mmCIF file of C-alpha atoms in Angstrom:
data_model
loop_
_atom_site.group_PDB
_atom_site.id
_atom_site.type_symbol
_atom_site.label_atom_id
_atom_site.label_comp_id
_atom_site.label_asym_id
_atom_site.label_seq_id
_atom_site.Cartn_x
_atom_site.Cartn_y
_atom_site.Cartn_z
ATOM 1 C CA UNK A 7 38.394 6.298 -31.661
ATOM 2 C CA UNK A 8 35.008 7.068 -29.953
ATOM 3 C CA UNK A 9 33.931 3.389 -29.974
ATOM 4 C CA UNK A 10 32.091 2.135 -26.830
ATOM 5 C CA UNK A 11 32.980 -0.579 -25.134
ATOM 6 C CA UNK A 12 30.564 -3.164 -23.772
ATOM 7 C CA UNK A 13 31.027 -5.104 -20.403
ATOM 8 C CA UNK A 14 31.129 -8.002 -19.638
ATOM 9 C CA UNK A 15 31.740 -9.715 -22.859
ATOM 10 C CA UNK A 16 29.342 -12.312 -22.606
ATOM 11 C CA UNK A 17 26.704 -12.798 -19.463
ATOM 12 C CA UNK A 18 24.916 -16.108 -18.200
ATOM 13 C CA UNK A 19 21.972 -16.024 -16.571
ATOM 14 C CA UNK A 20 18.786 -17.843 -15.153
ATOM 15 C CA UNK A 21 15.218 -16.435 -15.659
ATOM 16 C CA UNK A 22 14.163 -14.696 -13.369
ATOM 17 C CA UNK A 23 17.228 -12.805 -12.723
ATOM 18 C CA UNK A 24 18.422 -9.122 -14.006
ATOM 19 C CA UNK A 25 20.791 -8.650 -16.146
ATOM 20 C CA UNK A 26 23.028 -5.672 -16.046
ATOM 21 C CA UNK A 27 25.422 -4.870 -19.251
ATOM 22 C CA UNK A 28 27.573 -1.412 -19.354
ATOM 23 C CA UNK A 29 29.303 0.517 -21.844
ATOM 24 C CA UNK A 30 31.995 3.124 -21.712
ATOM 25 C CA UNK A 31 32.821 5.254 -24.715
ATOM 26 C CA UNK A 32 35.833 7.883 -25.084
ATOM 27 C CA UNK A 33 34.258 11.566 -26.306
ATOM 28 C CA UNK A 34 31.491 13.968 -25.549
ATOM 29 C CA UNK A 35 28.567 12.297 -27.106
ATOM 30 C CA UNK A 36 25.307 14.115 -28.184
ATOM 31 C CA UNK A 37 23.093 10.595 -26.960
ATOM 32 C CA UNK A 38 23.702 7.183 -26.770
ATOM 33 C CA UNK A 39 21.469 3.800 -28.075
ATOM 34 C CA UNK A 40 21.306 0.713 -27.294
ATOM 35 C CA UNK A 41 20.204 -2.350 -29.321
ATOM 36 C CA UNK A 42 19.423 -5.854 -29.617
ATOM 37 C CA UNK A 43 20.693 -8.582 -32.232
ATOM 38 C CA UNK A 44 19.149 -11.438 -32.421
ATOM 39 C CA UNK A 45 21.218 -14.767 -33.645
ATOM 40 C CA UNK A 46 23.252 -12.746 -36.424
ATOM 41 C CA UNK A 47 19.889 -10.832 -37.728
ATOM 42 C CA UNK A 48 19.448 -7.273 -37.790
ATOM 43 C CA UNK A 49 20.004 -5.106 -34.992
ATOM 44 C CA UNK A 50 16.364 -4.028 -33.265
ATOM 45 C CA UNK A 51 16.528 -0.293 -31.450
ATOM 46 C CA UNK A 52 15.454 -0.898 -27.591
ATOM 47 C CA UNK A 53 15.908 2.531 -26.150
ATOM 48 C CA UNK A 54 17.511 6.317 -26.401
ATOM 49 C CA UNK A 55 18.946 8.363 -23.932
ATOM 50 C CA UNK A 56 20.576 12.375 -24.468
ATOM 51 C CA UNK A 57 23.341 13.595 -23.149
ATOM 52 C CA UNK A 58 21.206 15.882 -20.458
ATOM 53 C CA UNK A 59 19.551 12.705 -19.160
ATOM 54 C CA UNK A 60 20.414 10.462 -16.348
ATOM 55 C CA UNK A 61 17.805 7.523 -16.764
ATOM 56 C CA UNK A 62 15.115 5.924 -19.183
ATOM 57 C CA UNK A 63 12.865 3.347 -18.148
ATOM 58 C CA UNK A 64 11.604 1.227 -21.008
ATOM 59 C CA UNK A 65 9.256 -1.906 -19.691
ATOM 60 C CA UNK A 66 11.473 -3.930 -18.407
ATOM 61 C CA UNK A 67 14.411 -1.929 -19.638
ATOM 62 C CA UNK A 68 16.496 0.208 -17.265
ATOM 63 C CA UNK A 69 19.329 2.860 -19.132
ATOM 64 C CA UNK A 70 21.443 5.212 -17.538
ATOM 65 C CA UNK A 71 23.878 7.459 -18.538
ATOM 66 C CA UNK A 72 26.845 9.106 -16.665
ATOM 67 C CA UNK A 73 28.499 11.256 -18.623
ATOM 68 C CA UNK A 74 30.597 12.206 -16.043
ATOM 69 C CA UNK A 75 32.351 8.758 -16.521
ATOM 70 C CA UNK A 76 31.989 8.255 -19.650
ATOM 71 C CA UNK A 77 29.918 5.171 -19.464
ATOM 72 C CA UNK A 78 26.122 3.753 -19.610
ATOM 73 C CA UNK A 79 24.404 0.779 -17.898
ATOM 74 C CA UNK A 80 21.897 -1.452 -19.169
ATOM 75 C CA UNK A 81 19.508 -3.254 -16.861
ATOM 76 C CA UNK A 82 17.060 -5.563 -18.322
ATOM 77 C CA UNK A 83 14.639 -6.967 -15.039
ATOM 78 C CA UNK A 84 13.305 -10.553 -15.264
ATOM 79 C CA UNK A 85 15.109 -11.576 -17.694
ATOM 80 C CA UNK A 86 12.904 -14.327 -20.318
ATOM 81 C CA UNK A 87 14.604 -16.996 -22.588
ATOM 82 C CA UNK A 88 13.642 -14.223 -25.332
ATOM 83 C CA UNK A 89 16.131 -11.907 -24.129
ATOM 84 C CA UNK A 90 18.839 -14.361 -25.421
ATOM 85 C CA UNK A 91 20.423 -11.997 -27.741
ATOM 86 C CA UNK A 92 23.821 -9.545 -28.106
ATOM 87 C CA UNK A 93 23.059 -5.966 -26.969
ATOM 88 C CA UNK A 94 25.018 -3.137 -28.818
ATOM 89 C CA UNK A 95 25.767 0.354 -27.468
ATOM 90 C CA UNK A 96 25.696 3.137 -29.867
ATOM 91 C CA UNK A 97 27.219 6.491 -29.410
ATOM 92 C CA UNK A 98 26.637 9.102 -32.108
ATOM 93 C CA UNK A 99 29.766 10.028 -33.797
ATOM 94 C CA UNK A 100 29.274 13.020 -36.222
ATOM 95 C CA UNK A 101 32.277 14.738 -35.558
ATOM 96 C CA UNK A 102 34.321 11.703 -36.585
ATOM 97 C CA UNK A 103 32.957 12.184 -40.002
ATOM 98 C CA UNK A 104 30.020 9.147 -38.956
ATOM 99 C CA UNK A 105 26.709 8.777 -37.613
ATOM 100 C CA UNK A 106 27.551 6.107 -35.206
ATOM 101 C CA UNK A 107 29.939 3.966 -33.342
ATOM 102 C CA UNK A 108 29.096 0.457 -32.005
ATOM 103 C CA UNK A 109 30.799 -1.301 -29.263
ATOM 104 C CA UNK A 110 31.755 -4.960 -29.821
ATOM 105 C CA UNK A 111 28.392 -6.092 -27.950
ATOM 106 C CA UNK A 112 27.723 -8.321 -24.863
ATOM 107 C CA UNK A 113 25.927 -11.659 -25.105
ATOM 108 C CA UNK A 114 23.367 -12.304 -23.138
ATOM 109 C CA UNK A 115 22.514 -16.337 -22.583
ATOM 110 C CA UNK A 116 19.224 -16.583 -20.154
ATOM 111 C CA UNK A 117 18.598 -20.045 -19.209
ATOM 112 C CA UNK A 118 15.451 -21.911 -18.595
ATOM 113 C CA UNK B 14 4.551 -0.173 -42.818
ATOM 114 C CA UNK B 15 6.795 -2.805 -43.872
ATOM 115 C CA UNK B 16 10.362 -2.795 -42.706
ATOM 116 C CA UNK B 17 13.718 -2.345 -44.469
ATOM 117 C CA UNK B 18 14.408 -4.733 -46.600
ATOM 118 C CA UNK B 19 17.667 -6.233 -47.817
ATOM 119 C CA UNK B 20 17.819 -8.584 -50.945
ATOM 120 C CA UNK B 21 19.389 -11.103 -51.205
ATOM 121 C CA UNK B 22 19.711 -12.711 -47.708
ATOM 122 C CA UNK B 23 22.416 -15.060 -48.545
ATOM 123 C CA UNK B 24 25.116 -14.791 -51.132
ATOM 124 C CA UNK B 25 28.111 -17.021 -52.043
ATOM 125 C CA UNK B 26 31.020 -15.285 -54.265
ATOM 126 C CA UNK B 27 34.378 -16.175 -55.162
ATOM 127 C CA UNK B 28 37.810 -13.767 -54.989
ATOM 128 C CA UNK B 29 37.749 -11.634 -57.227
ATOM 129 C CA UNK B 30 34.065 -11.314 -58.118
ATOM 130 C CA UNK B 31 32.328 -8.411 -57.458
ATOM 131 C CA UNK B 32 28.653 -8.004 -55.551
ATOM 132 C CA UNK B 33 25.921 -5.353 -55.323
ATOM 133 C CA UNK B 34 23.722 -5.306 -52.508
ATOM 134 C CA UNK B 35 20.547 -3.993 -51.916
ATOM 135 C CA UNK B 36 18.389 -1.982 -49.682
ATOM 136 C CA UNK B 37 14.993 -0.668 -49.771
ATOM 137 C CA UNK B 38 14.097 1.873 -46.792
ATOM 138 C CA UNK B 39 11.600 2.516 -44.773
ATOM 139 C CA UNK B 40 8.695 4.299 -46.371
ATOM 140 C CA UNK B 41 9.397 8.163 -45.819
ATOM 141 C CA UNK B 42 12.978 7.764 -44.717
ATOM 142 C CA UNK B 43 15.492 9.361 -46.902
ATOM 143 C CA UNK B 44 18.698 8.154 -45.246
ATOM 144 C CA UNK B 45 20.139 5.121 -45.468
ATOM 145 C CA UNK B 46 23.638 3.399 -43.256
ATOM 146 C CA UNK B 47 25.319 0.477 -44.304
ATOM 147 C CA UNK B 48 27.500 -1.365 -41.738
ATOM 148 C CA UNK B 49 29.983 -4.034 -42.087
ATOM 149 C CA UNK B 50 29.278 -6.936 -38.847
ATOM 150 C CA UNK B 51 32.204 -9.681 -38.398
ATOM 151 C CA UNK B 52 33.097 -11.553 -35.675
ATOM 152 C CA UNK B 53 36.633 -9.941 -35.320
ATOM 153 C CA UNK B 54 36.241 -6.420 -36.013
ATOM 154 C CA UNK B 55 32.287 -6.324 -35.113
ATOM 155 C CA UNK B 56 29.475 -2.971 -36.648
ATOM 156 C CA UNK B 57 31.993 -1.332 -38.351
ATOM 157 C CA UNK B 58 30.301 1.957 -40.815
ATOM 158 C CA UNK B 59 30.591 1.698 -44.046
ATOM 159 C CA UNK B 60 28.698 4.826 -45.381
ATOM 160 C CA UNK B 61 25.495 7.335 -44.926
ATOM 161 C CA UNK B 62 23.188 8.332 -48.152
ATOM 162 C CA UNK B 63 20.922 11.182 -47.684
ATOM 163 C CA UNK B 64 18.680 11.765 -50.679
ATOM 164 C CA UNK B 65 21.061 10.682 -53.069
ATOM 165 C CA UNK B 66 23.841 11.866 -51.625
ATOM 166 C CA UNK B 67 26.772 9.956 -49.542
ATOM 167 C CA UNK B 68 27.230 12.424 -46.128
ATOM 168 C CA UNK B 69 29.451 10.400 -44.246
ATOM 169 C CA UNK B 70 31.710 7.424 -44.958
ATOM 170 C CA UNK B 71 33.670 5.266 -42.941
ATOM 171 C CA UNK B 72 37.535 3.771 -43.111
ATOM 172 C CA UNK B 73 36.774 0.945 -46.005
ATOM 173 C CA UNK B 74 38.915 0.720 -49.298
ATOM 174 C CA UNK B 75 37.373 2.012 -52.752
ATOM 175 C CA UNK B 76 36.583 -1.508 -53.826
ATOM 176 C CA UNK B 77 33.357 -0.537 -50.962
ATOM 177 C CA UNK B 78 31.216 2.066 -52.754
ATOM 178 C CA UNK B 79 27.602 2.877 -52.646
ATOM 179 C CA UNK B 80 24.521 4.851 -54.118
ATOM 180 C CA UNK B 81 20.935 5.978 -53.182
ATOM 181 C CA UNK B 82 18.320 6.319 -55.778
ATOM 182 C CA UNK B 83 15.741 8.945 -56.018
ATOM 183 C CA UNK B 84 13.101 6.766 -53.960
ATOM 184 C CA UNK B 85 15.712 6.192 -51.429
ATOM 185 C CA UNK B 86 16.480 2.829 -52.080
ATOM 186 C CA UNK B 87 20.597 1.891 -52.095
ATOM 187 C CA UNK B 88 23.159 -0.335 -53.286
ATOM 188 C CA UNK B 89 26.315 -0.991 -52.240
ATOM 189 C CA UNK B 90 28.797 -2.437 -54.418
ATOM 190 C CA UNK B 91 32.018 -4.552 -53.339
ATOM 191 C CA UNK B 92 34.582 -5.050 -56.117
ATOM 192 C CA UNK B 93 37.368 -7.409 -56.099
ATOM 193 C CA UNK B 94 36.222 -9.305 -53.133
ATOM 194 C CA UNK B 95 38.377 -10.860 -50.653
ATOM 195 C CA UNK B 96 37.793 -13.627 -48.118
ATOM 196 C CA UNK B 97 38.103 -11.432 -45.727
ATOM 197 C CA UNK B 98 34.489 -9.544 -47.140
ATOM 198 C CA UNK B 99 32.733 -12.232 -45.578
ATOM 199 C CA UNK B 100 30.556 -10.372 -43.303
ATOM 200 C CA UNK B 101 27.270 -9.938 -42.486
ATOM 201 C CA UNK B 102 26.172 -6.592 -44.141
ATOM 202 C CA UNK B 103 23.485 -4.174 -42.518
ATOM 203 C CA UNK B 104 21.482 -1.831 -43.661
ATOM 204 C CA UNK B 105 19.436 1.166 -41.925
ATOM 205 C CA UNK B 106 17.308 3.748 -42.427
ATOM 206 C CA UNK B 107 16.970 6.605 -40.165
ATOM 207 C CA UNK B 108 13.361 8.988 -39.625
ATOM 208 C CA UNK B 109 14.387 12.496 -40.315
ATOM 209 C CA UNK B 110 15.019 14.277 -37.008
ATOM 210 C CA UNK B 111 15.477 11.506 -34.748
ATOM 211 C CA UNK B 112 18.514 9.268 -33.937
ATOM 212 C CA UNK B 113 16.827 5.930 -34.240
ATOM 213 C CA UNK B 114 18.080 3.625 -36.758
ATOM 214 C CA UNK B 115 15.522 0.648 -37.852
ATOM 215 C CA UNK B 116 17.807 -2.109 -39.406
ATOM 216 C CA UNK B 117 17.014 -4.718 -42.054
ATOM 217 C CA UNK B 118 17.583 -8.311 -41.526
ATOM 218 C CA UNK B 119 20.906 -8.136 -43.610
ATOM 219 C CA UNK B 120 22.413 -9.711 -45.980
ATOM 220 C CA UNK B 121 25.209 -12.816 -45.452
ATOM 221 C CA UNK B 122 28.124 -13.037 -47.694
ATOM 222 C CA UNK B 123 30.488 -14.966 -48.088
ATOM 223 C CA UNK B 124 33.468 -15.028 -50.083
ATOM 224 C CA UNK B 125 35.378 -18.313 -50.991
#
């Protein structure tokens, strides 16, 4: 399957600190998401990056993409309590017959 | 403009019974996902509805079907649940011409 794969599985942090989360997926992908769950609510879209990019800068959001390896960073700079949350990767999928794939997710504990 | 919007939050069936779901888009968007979240097997995709029409759909069982109405809102329909339907269920509706899917808050089942 095309499904991306988060990494690490779960992440610890103080705030203050960055947080880096990455994501590998297995096919040529036309862009790739990534998104934010909060405490089993709905997922919230954080940022967007095509195939022909490299990196995105979002506020405190860093994203880059390497298609070269197959894989896509995450890098969220002073981290807040509030960033306590899963983050997703999504890769679009539509020649699997779906829109998108979503990796199992990495949670992200930043502590007081 | 308001959200998407999934009713109800919180459901409690029993094997066997079935459930309808439902989802009201985003003003303006016309296509609507529905994903499957569990703790084992994660965002898994259930199916895509684009004005009325179902253009993708994922690996589920028949007992998982679905529908968009002419004002884009959608149901999805479980028959014959099984404990193992307990899932958080998420739906999203995607702006023409763009990748970016805006989630609702979801809705919690759970089969006993």
């Amino acid at each position: 399957s095309q499904q991306g794969e988060e990494d690490p599985q779960a992440l610890s942090i103080q705030e203050g600190e960055n947080a880096t989360m990455n994501c590998s997926y297995k096919t040529s992908i036309n862009n790739l998401q990534w998104y934010r769950q909060n405490s089993g609510r709905g997922l919230v879209h954080l940022i967007l990056i095509r195939s022909n990019e490299r990196e995105k800068h979002s506020g405190r959001l860093r994203v880059t993409l390497d298609t070269s390896k197959k894989s896509s960073s995450l890098l969220i700079t002073a981290s807040r309590a509030a960033d306590t949350a899963s983050y997703f990767c999504a890769t679009d999928a539509y020649n699997y017959g779906q829109n998108f794939v979503f990796g199992p997710g990495t949670r992200l504990s930043v502590l007081p | 403009k308001a959200g998407v919007t999934q009713t109800p939050r919180y459901l409690i069936k029993t094997r066997g019974q079935q459930v309808t779901l439902s989802c009201s888009p985003i003003s303006g968007h016309r296509s609507v996902s529905w994903y499957q979240q569990t703790p084992g097997q994660g965002l898994q995709f259930l199916f895509e509805y684009f004005s009325e029409t179902q253009r993708n759909k994922g690996n589920f069982p028949g007992r998982f079907s679905g529908r968009q109405f002419s004002n884009s809102r959608s149901e999805m329909n479980v028959s014959t649940l099984e404990l193992g339907d307990s899932a958080l269920y998420l739906c999203a509706s995607i702006p023409e011409n763009t990748d970016t899917q805006y989630f609702g808050p979801g809705t919690r089942l759970t089969v006993l």
